[in-house]
Amino acid sequence: GSYAEARAKNDPSLGIAYPKDYVLVPSRASFISQESEHPNAAKLWLDYVLSEKGQQILASQADIPSIRRDIAGKNDIDGMTALLGKALKPIPVNETLLDYLQPQKRLQFIKQWRSAAAK
């Protein structure tokens, strides 16, 4: 991911290998709390982060891929698609992310994981 890529840029002993079959891409989300003390300031911040300038900074200085297509360089949706092709599998931000917070489902998942990992 972006952290490994940033580290590899500065450490020649590290390399990045991308699977050709399946690459999960976590979604980053930002929210404005209903209880925010300064909701207008928060809206301005989100507008900036999503703007061309904000996305350019994230892509070029923070090594976080841009969600926009008008960003210079390859650290955006088009660049990731060119690199990973059909293996690119974004994790959607929706209610299914909350499923495994339910204690029974979480426990069942952990048991399956441990069984699969032979632990």
mmCIF file of N, CA and C in Angstrom:
data_model
loop_
_atom_site.group_PDB
_atom_site.id
_atom_site.type_symbol
_atom_site.label_atom_id
_atom_site.label_comp_id
_atom_site.label_asym_id
_atom_site.label_seq_id
_atom_site.Cartn_x
_atom_site.Cartn_y
_atom_site.Cartn_z
ATOM 1 N N GLY A 1 0.809 -1.188 0.000
ATOM 2 C CA GLY A 1 0.000 0.000 0.000
ATOM 3 C C GLY A 1 0.851 1.249 0.000
ATOM 4 N N SER A 2 0.227 2.367 0.232
ATOM 5 C CA SER A 2 0.909 3.649 0.144
ATOM 6 C C SER A 2 2.051 3.765 1.152
ATOM 7 N N TYR A 3 1.901 3.182 2.350
ATOM 8 C CA TYR A 3 2.962 3.285 3.353
ATOM 9 C C TYR A 3 4.176 2.467 2.930
ATOM 10 N N ALA A 4 3.932 1.287 2.401
ATOM 11 C CA ALA A 4 5.040 0.449 1.943
ATOM 12 C C ALA A 4 5.742 1.102 0.761
ATOM 13 N N GLU A 5 4.986 1.687 -0.138
ATOM 14 C CA GLU A 5 5.586 2.356 -1.295
ATOM 15 C C GLU A 5 6.447 3.539 -0.863
ATOM 16 N N ALA A 6 5.961 4.308 0.106
ATOM 17 C CA ALA A 6 6.731 5.445 0.610
ATOM 18 C C ALA A 6 8.036 4.970 1.245
ATOM 19 N N ARG A 7 7.973 3.890 2.003
ATOM 20 C CA ARG A 7 9.177 3.349 2.640
ATOM 21 C C ARG A 7 10.147 2.805 1.598
ATOM 22 N N ALA A 8 9.625 2.121 0.595
ATOM 23 C CA ALA A 8 10.476 1.525 -0.429
ATOM 24 C C ALA A 8 11.208 2.589 -1.254
ATOM 25 N N LYS A 9 10.610 3.765 -1.393
ATOM 26 C CA LYS A 9 11.283 4.847 -2.135
ATOM 27 C C LYS A 9 12.586 5.261 -1.472
ATOM 28 N N ASN A 10 12.628 5.127 -0.145
ATOM 29 C CA ASN A 10 13.799 5.563 0.611
ATOM 30 C C ASN A 10 14.695 4.429 1.089
ATOM 31 N N ASP A 11 14.316 3.206 0.796
ATOM 32 C CA ASP A 11 15.091 2.052 1.254
ATOM 33 C C ASP A 11 15.287 1.094 0.092
ATOM 34 N N PRO A 12 16.465 1.117 -0.537
ATOM 35 C CA PRO A 12 16.693 0.275 -1.716
ATOM 36 C C PRO A 12 16.644 -1.225 -1.434
ATOM 37 N N SER A 13 16.653 -1.619 -0.151
ATOM 38 C CA SER A 13 16.581 -3.042 0.155
ATOM 39 C C SER A 13 15.144 -3.565 0.125
ATOM 40 N N LEU A 14 14.177 -2.663 -0.009
ATOM 41 C CA LEU A 14 12.776 -3.070 -0.053
ATOM 42 C C LEU A 14 12.233 -3.000 -1.477
ATOM 43 N N GLY A 15 11.316 -3.871 -1.759
ATOM 44 C CA GLY A 15 10.627 -3.860 -3.047
ATOM 45 C C GLY A 15 9.136 -4.086 -2.820
ATOM 46 N N ILE A 16 8.348 -3.769 -3.812
ATOM 47 C CA ILE A 16 6.899 -3.943 -3.727
ATOM 48 C C ILE A 16 6.483 -4.956 -4.792
ATOM 49 N N ALA A 17 5.725 -5.953 -4.378
ATOM 50 C CA ALA A 17 5.184 -6.942 -5.314
ATOM 51 C C ALA A 17 3.665 -6.882 -5.229
ATOM 52 N N TYR A 18 3.028 -6.742 -6.368
ATOM 53 C CA TYR A 18 1.571 -6.696 -6.409
ATOM 54 C C TYR A 18 1.048 -8.018 -6.946
ATOM 55 N N PRO A 19 0.114 -8.655 -6.223
ATOM 56 C CA PRO A 19 -0.494 -9.876 -6.755
ATOM 57 C C PRO A 19 -1.207 -9.584 -8.077
ATOM 58 N N LYS A 20 -1.238 -10.548 -8.947
ATOM 59 C CA LYS A 20 -1.890 -10.358 -10.244
ATOM 60 C C LYS A 20 -3.359 -10.762 -10.228
ATOM 61 N N ASP A 21 -3.784 -11.441 -9.149
ATOM 62 C CA ASP A 21 -5.150 -11.948 -9.143
ATOM 63 C C ASP A 21 -6.128 -11.121 -8.308
ATOM 64 N N TYR A 22 -5.667 -10.549 -7.190
ATOM 65 C CA TYR A 22 -6.623 -9.929 -6.280
ATOM 66 C C TYR A 22 -5.888 -8.944 -5.367
ATOM 67 N N VAL A 23 -6.189 -7.673 -5.508
ATOM 68 C CA VAL A 23 -5.570 -6.645 -4.663
ATOM 69 C C VAL A 23 -6.676 -5.824 -4.016
ATOM 70 N N LEU A 24 -6.850 -6.010 -2.702
ATOM 71 C CA LEU A 24 -7.847 -5.221 -1.977
ATOM 72 C C LEU A 24 -7.340 -3.800 -1.783
ATOM 73 N N VAL A 25 -8.198 -2.855 -2.027
ATOM 74 C CA VAL A 25 -7.846 -1.449 -1.855
ATOM 75 C C VAL A 25 -8.792 -0.858 -0.818
ATOM 76 N N PRO A 26 -8.250 -0.504 0.357
ATOM 77 C CA PRO A 26 -9.128 0.081 1.375
ATOM 78 C C PRO A 26 -9.596 1.475 0.959
ATOM 79 N N SER A 27 -10.813 1.767 1.306
ATOM 80 C CA SER A 27 -11.354 3.096 1.036
ATOM 81 C C SER A 27 -11.060 3.985 2.234
ATOM 82 N N ARG A 28 -10.734 5.203 1.956
ATOM 83 C CA ARG A 28 -10.555 6.180 3.026
ATOM 84 C C ARG A 28 -11.794 7.057 3.045
ATOM 85 N N ALA A 29 -12.307 7.292 4.216
ATOM 86 C CA ALA A 29 -13.537 8.074 4.324
ATOM 87 C C ALA A 29 -13.332 9.223 5.302
ATOM 88 N N SER A 30 -14.013 10.305 5.047
ATOM 89 C CA SER A 30 -14.028 11.455 5.952
ATOM 90 C C SER A 30 -15.475 11.789 6.268
ATOM 91 N N PHE A 31 -15.705 12.145 7.500
ATOM 92 C CA PHE A 31 -17.053 12.462 7.938
ATOM 93 C C PHE A 31 -17.057 13.761 8.715
ATOM 94 N N ILE A 32 -18.197 14.406 8.735
ATOM 95 C CA ILE A 32 -18.406 15.564 9.594
ATOM 96 C C ILE A 32 -19.421 15.135 10.638
ATOM 97 N N SER A 33 -19.015 15.165 11.884
ATOM 98 C CA SER A 33 -19.892 14.760 12.968
ATOM 99 C C SER A 33 -21.077 15.716 13.081
ATOM 100 N N GLN A 34 -22.234 15.167 13.387
ATOM 101 C CA GLN A 34 -23.399 16.011 13.625
ATOM 102 C C GLN A 34 -23.191 16.904 14.838
ATOM 103 N N GLU A 35 -22.263 16.536 15.696
ATOM 104 C CA GLU A 35 -21.982 17.297 16.903
ATOM 105 C C GLU A 35 -20.759 18.200 16.753
ATOM 106 N N SER A 36 -20.317 18.382 15.527
ATOM 107 C CA SER A 36 -19.144 19.221 15.279
ATOM 108 C C SER A 36 -19.366 20.642 15.800
ATOM 109 N N GLU A 37 -18.335 21.175 16.448
ATOM 110 C CA GLU A 37 -18.427 22.550 16.938
ATOM 111 C C GLU A 37 -18.327 23.562 15.804
ATOM 112 N N HIS A 38 -17.662 23.164 14.721
ATOM 113 C CA HIS A 38 -17.447 24.074 13.596
ATOM 114 C C HIS A 38 -17.766 23.358 12.280
ATOM 115 N N PRO A 39 -19.040 23.051 12.023
ATOM 116 C CA PRO A 39 -19.389 22.282 10.826
ATOM 117 C C PRO A 39 -19.021 23.000 9.525
ATOM 118 N N ASN A 40 -19.100 24.308 9.490
ATOM 119 C CA ASN A 40 -18.738 25.016 8.256
ATOM 120 C C ASN A 40 -17.243 24.910 7.983
ATOM 121 N N ALA A 41 -16.432 24.995 9.035
ATOM 122 C CA ALA A 41 -14.987 24.820 8.863
ATOM 123 C C ALA A 41 -14.692 23.402 8.373
ATOM 124 N N ALA A 42 -15.411 22.415 8.904
ATOM 125 C CA ALA A 42 -15.223 21.029 8.476
ATOM 126 C C ALA A 42 -15.602 20.860 7.008
ATOM 127 N N LYS A 43 -16.674 21.506 6.582
ATOM 128 C CA LYS A 43 -17.086 21.440 5.171
ATOM 129 C C LYS A 43 -16.020 22.054 4.274
ATOM 130 N N LEU A 44 -15.453 23.181 4.710
ATOM 131 C CA LEU A 44 -14.386 23.813 3.929
ATOM 132 C C LEU A 44 -13.162 22.907 3.828
ATOM 133 N N TRP A 45 -12.828 22.234 4.932
ATOM 134 C CA TRP A 45 -11.702 21.310 4.937
ATOM 135 C C TRP A 45 -11.950 20.156 3.951
ATOM 136 N N LEU A 46 -13.140 19.564 4.006
ATOM 137 C CA LEU A 46 -13.443 18.465 3.082
ATOM 138 C C LEU A 46 -13.418 18.950 1.633
ATOM 139 N N ASP A 47 -13.946 20.131 1.389
ATOM 140 C CA ASP A 47 -13.890 20.690 0.034
ATOM 141 C C ASP A 47 -12.449 20.797 -0.433
ATOM 142 N N TYR A 48 -11.570 21.250 0.467
ATOM 143 C CA TYR A 48 -10.159 21.388 0.106
ATOM 144 C C TYR A 48 -9.509 20.025 -0.144
ATOM 145 N N VAL A 49 -9.741 19.082 0.758
ATOM 146 C CA VAL A 49 -9.143 17.748 0.611
ATOM 147 C C VAL A 49 -9.568 17.095 -0.704
ATOM 148 N N LEU A 50 -10.807 17.318 -1.124
ATOM 149 C CA LEU A 50 -11.311 16.717 -2.358
ATOM 150 C C LEU A 50 -11.008 17.543 -3.601
ATOM 151 N N SER A 51 -10.493 18.753 -3.411
ATOM 152 C CA SER A 51 -10.185 19.624 -4.550
ATOM 153 C C SER A 51 -8.978 19.093 -5.315
ATOM 154 N N GLU A 52 -8.773 19.626 -6.496
ATOM 155 C CA GLU A 52 -7.610 19.226 -7.297
ATOM 156 C C GLU A 52 -6.316 19.461 -6.523
ATOM 157 N N LYS A 53 -6.188 20.628 -5.903
ATOM 158 C CA LYS A 53 -4.969 20.950 -5.147
ATOM 159 C C LYS A 53 -4.790 20.000 -3.963
ATOM 160 N N GLY A 54 -5.863 19.766 -3.195
ATOM 161 C CA GLY A 54 -5.775 18.869 -2.049
ATOM 162 C C GLY A 54 -5.421 17.450 -2.448
ATOM 163 N N GLN A 55 -6.036 16.967 -3.508
ATOM 164 C CA GLN A 55 -5.748 15.611 -3.990
ATOM 165 C C GLN A 55 -4.330 15.507 -4.546
ATOM 166 N N GLN A 56 -3.840 16.574 -5.164
ATOM 167 C CA GLN A 56 -2.466 16.582 -5.673
ATOM 168 C C GLN A 56 -1.478 16.464 -4.515
ATOM 169 N N ILE A 57 -1.752 17.169 -3.428
ATOM 170 C CA ILE A 57 -0.880 17.083 -2.247
ATOM 171 C C ILE A 57 -0.915 15.676 -1.660
ATOM 172 N N LEU A 58 -2.105 15.108 -1.512
ATOM 173 C CA LEU A 58 -2.201 13.745 -0.983
ATOM 174 C C LEU A 58 -1.445 12.752 -1.864
ATOM 175 N N ALA A 59 -1.614 12.877 -3.178
ATOM 176 C CA ALA A 59 -0.999 11.926 -4.103
ATOM 177 C C ALA A 59 0.519 12.090 -4.175
ATOM 178 N N SER A 60 1.001 13.322 -4.175
ATOM 179 C CA SER A 60 2.433 13.541 -4.401
ATOM 180 C C SER A 60 3.254 13.631 -3.119
ATOM 181 N N GLN A 61 2.652 14.070 -2.021
ATOM 182 C CA GLN A 61 3.432 14.255 -0.798
ATOM 183 C C GLN A 61 3.103 13.237 0.292
ATOM 184 N N ALA A 62 1.875 12.754 0.328
ATOM 185 C CA ALA A 62 1.490 11.779 1.352
ATOM 186 C C ALA A 62 1.421 10.362 0.789
ATOM 187 N N ASP A 63 1.647 10.213 -0.512
ATOM 188 C CA ASP A 63 1.577 8.904 -1.181
ATOM 189 C C ASP A 63 0.246 8.205 -0.971
ATOM 190 N N ILE A 64 -0.814 8.986 -0.916
ATOM 191 C CA ILE A 64 -2.167 8.443 -0.842
ATOM 192 C C ILE A 64 -2.788 8.621 -2.219
ATOM 193 N N PRO A 65 -3.156 7.537 -2.881
ATOM 194 C CA PRO A 65 -3.702 7.665 -4.237
ATOM 195 C C PRO A 65 -4.922 8.582 -4.293
ATOM 196 N N SER A 66 -4.975 9.370 -5.333
ATOM 197 C CA SER A 66 -6.070 10.316 -5.520
ATOM 198 C C SER A 66 -7.304 9.619 -6.070
ATOM 199 N N ILE A 67 -8.463 10.125 -5.675
ATOM 200 C CA ILE A 67 -9.720 9.622 -6.224
ATOM 201 C C ILE A 67 -10.080 10.344 -7.513
ATOM 202 N N ARG A 68 -9.275 11.352 -7.851
ATOM 203 C CA ARG A 68 -9.551 12.156 -9.048
ATOM 204 C C ARG A 68 -8.744 11.632 -10.228
ATOM 205 N N ARG A 69 -9.171 12.019 -11.421
ATOM 206 C CA ARG A 69 -8.461 11.625 -12.637
ATOM 207 C C ARG A 69 -7.637 12.777 -13.213
ATOM 208 N N ASP A 70 -7.713 13.953 -12.616
ATOM 209 C CA ASP A 70 -7.009 15.116 -13.167
ATOM 210 C C ASP A 70 -5.758 15.471 -12.359
ATOM 211 N N ILE A 71 -5.160 14.473 -11.724
ATOM 212 C CA ILE A 71 -3.980 14.679 -10.903
ATOM 213 C C ILE A 71 -2.740 14.262 -11.689
ATOM 214 N N ALA A 72 -1.705 15.105 -11.610
ATOM 215 C CA ALA A 72 -0.453 14.794 -12.306
ATOM 216 C C ALA A 72 0.191 13.547 -11.696
ATOM 217 N N GLY A 73 0.814 12.754 -12.529
ATOM 218 C CA GLY A 73 1.495 11.551 -12.060
ATOM 219 C C GLY A 73 0.618 10.321 -12.164
ATOM 220 N N LYS A 74 1.103 9.237 -11.575
ATOM 221 C CA LYS A 74 0.419 7.946 -11.675
ATOM 222 C C LYS A 74 -0.285 7.525 -10.392
ATOM 223 N N ASN A 75 -0.268 8.391 -9.383
ATOM 224 C CA ASN A 75 -0.844 8.017 -8.086
ATOM 225 C C ASN A 75 -2.307 8.445 -8.000
ATOM 226 N N ASP A 76 -3.110 7.900 -8.936
ATOM 227 C CA ASP A 76 -4.539 8.196 -8.961
ATOM 228 C C ASP A 76 -5.279 6.965 -9.451
ATOM 229 N N ILE A 77 -6.572 7.088 -9.611
ATOM 230 C CA ILE A 77 -7.409 5.958 -10.042
ATOM 231 C C ILE A 77 -6.889 5.342 -11.346
ATOM 232 N N ASP A 78 -6.587 6.188 -12.311
ATOM 233 C CA ASP A 78 -6.119 5.668 -13.604
ATOM 234 C C ASP A 78 -4.764 4.971 -13.468
ATOM 235 N N GLY A 79 -3.874 5.542 -12.658
ATOM 236 C CA GLY A 79 -2.568 4.924 -12.449
ATOM 237 C C GLY A 79 -2.679 3.575 -11.766
ATOM 238 N N MET A 80 -3.551 3.499 -10.755
ATOM 239 C CA MET A 80 -3.745 2.227 -10.055
ATOM 240 C C MET A 80 -4.372 1.188 -10.981
ATOM 241 N N THR A 81 -5.315 1.627 -11.806
ATOM 242 C CA THR A 81 -5.959 0.709 -12.745
ATOM 243 C C THR A 81 -4.947 0.210 -13.780
ATOM 244 N N ALA A 82 -4.089 1.100 -14.249
ATOM 245 C CA ALA A 82 -3.056 0.692 -15.212
ATOM 246 C C ALA A 82 -2.094 -0.313 -14.585
ATOM 247 N N LEU A 83 -1.746 -0.107 -13.317
ATOM 248 C CA LEU A 83 -0.803 -0.984 -12.627
ATOM 249 C C LEU A 83 -1.423 -2.323 -12.261
ATOM 250 N N LEU A 84 -2.664 -2.300 -11.769
ATOM 251 C CA LEU A 84 -3.259 -3.507 -11.203
ATOM 252 C C LEU A 84 -4.336 -4.155 -12.065
ATOM 253 N N GLY A 85 -4.895 -3.405 -13.006
ATOM 254 C CA GLY A 85 -5.912 -3.944 -13.905
ATOM 255 C C GLY A 85 -7.105 -4.517 -13.174
ATOM 256 N N LYS A 86 -7.555 -5.681 -13.621
ATOM 257 C CA LYS A 86 -8.751 -6.301 -13.054
ATOM 258 C C LYS A 86 -8.527 -6.870 -11.659
ATOM 259 N N ALA A 87 -7.271 -6.920 -11.219
ATOM 260 C CA ALA A 87 -6.981 -7.400 -9.866
ATOM 261 C C ALA A 87 -7.411 -6.378 -8.812
ATOM 262 N N LEU A 88 -7.579 -5.141 -9.209
ATOM 263 C CA LEU A 88 -7.951 -4.051 -8.306
ATOM 264 C C LEU A 88 -9.359 -4.283 -7.765
ATOM 265 N N LYS A 89 -9.471 -4.439 -6.450
ATOM 266 C CA LYS A 89 -10.761 -4.707 -5.806
ATOM 267 C C LYS A 89 -10.973 -3.697 -4.668
ATOM 268 N N PRO A 90 -11.574 -2.547 -4.972
ATOM 269 C CA PRO A 90 -11.834 -1.565 -3.905
ATOM 270 C C PRO A 90 -12.832 -2.112 -2.886
ATOM 271 N N ILE A 91 -12.579 -1.824 -1.621
ATOM 272 C CA ILE A 91 -13.511 -2.196 -0.560
ATOM 273 C C ILE A 91 -14.545 -1.079 -0.469
ATOM 274 N N PRO A 92 -15.805 -1.381 -0.745
ATOM 275 C CA PRO A 92 -16.816 -0.317 -0.721
ATOM 276 C C PRO A 92 -17.085 0.177 0.697
ATOM 277 N N VAL A 93 -17.415 1.437 0.808
ATOM 278 C CA VAL A 93 -17.818 1.995 2.099
ATOM 279 C C VAL A 93 -19.337 1.929 2.150
ATOM 280 N N ASN A 94 -19.837 0.943 2.883
ATOM 281 C CA ASN A 94 -21.280 0.790 3.049
ATOM 282 C C ASN A 94 -21.544 0.009 4.335
ATOM 283 N N GLU A 95 -22.782 -0.338 4.556
ATOM 284 C CA GLU A 95 -23.166 -0.982 5.814
ATOM 285 C C GLU A 95 -22.533 -2.359 6.018
ATOM 286 N N THR A 96 -22.063 -3.008 4.963
ATOM 287 C CA THR A 96 -21.454 -4.332 5.139
ATOM 288 C C THR A 96 -20.172 -4.259 5.969
ATOM 289 N N LEU A 97 -19.535 -3.101 6.030
ATOM 290 C CA LEU A 97 -18.345 -2.961 6.867
ATOM 291 C C LEU A 97 -18.667 -3.116 8.351
ATOM 292 N N LEU A 98 -19.918 -2.879 8.710
ATOM 293 C CA LEU A 98 -20.324 -2.968 10.112
ATOM 294 C C LEU A 98 -20.702 -4.386 10.528
ATOM 295 N N ASP A 99 -20.901 -5.267 9.557
ATOM 296 C CA ASP A 99 -21.360 -6.623 9.861
ATOM 297 C C ASP A 99 -20.504 -7.323 10.904
ATOM 298 N N TYR A 100 -19.197 -7.230 10.760
ATOM 299 C CA TYR A 100 -18.318 -7.998 11.629
ATOM 300 C C TYR A 100 -18.019 -7.300 12.951
ATOM 301 N N LEU A 101 -18.722 -6.203 13.223
ATOM 302 C CA LEU A 101 -18.663 -5.604 14.554
ATOM 303 C C LEU A 101 -19.641 -6.297 15.485
ATOM 304 N N GLN A 102 -20.581 -7.050 14.905
ATOM 305 C CA GLN A 102 -21.512 -7.819 15.717
ATOM 306 C C GLN A 102 -20.727 -8.968 16.363
ATOM 307 N N PRO A 103 -20.815 -9.120 17.679
ATOM 308 C CA PRO A 103 -19.975 -10.095 18.387
ATOM 309 C C PRO A 103 -20.012 -11.508 17.805
ATOM 310 N N GLN A 104 -21.192 -12.042 17.470
ATOM 311 C CA GLN A 104 -21.282 -13.411 16.951
ATOM 312 C C GLN A 104 -20.568 -13.556 15.608
ATOM 313 N N LYS A 105 -20.802 -12.614 14.710
ATOM 314 C CA LYS A 105 -20.157 -12.678 13.394
ATOM 315 C C LYS A 105 -18.647 -12.499 13.521
ATOM 316 N N ARG A 106 -18.234 -11.615 14.407
ATOM 317 C CA ARG A 106 -16.810 -11.378 14.608
ATOM 318 C C ARG A 106 -16.133 -12.646 15.134
ATOM 319 N N LEU A 107 -16.747 -13.281 16.129
ATOM 320 C CA LEU A 107 -16.196 -14.508 16.701
ATOM 321 C C LEU A 107 -16.127 -15.613 15.652
ATOM 322 N N GLN A 108 -17.187 -15.749 14.863
ATOM 323 C CA GLN A 108 -17.207 -16.764 13.806
ATOM 324 C C GLN A 108 -16.084 -16.503 12.798
ATOM 325 N N PHE A 109 -15.890 -15.251 12.419
ATOM 326 C CA PHE A 109 -14.825 -14.913 11.472
ATOM 327 C C PHE A 109 -13.446 -15.250 12.056
ATOM 328 N N ILE A 110 -13.225 -14.902 13.318
ATOM 329 C CA ILE A 110 -11.929 -15.174 13.951
ATOM 330 C C ILE A 110 -11.662 -16.676 14.005
ATOM 331 N N LYS A 111 -12.696 -17.460 14.320
ATOM 332 C CA LYS A 111 -12.531 -18.918 14.345
ATOM 333 C C LYS A 111 -12.172 -19.454 12.964
ATOM 334 N N GLN A 112 -12.856 -18.949 11.920
ATOM 335 C CA GLN A 112 -12.550 -19.395 10.556
ATOM 336 C C GLN A 112 -11.136 -18.987 10.167
ATOM 337 N N TRP A 113 -10.747 -17.789 10.539
ATOM 338 C CA TRP A 113 -9.410 -17.290 10.200
ATOM 339 C C TRP A 113 -8.333 -18.158 10.862
ATOM 340 N N ARG A 114 -8.520 -18.434 12.155
ATOM 341 C CA ARG A 114 -7.549 -19.248 12.870
ATOM 342 C C ARG A 114 -7.466 -20.665 12.316
ATOM 343 N N SER A 115 -8.614 -21.189 11.933
ATOM 344 C CA SER A 115 -8.635 -22.534 11.339
ATOM 345 C C SER A 115 -7.880 -22.546 10.011
ATOM 346 N N ALA A 116 -8.128 -21.534 9.193
ATOM 347 C CA ALA A 116 -7.471 -21.455 7.887
ATOM 348 C C ALA A 116 -5.965 -21.229 8.035
ATOM 349 N N ALA A 117 -5.580 -20.495 9.085
ATOM 350 C CA ALA A 117 -4.161 -20.212 9.325
ATOM 351 C C ALA A 117 -3.504 -21.282 10.196
ATOM 352 N N ALA A 118 -4.263 -22.308 10.552
ATOM 353 C CA ALA A 118 -3.789 -23.422 11.369
ATOM 354 C C ALA A 118 -3.228 -22.938 12.708
ATOM 355 N N LYS A 119 -3.958 -22.034 13.354
ATOM 356 C CA LYS A 119 -3.529 -21.536 14.674
ATOM 357 C C LYS A 119 -4.610 -21.767 15.697
#
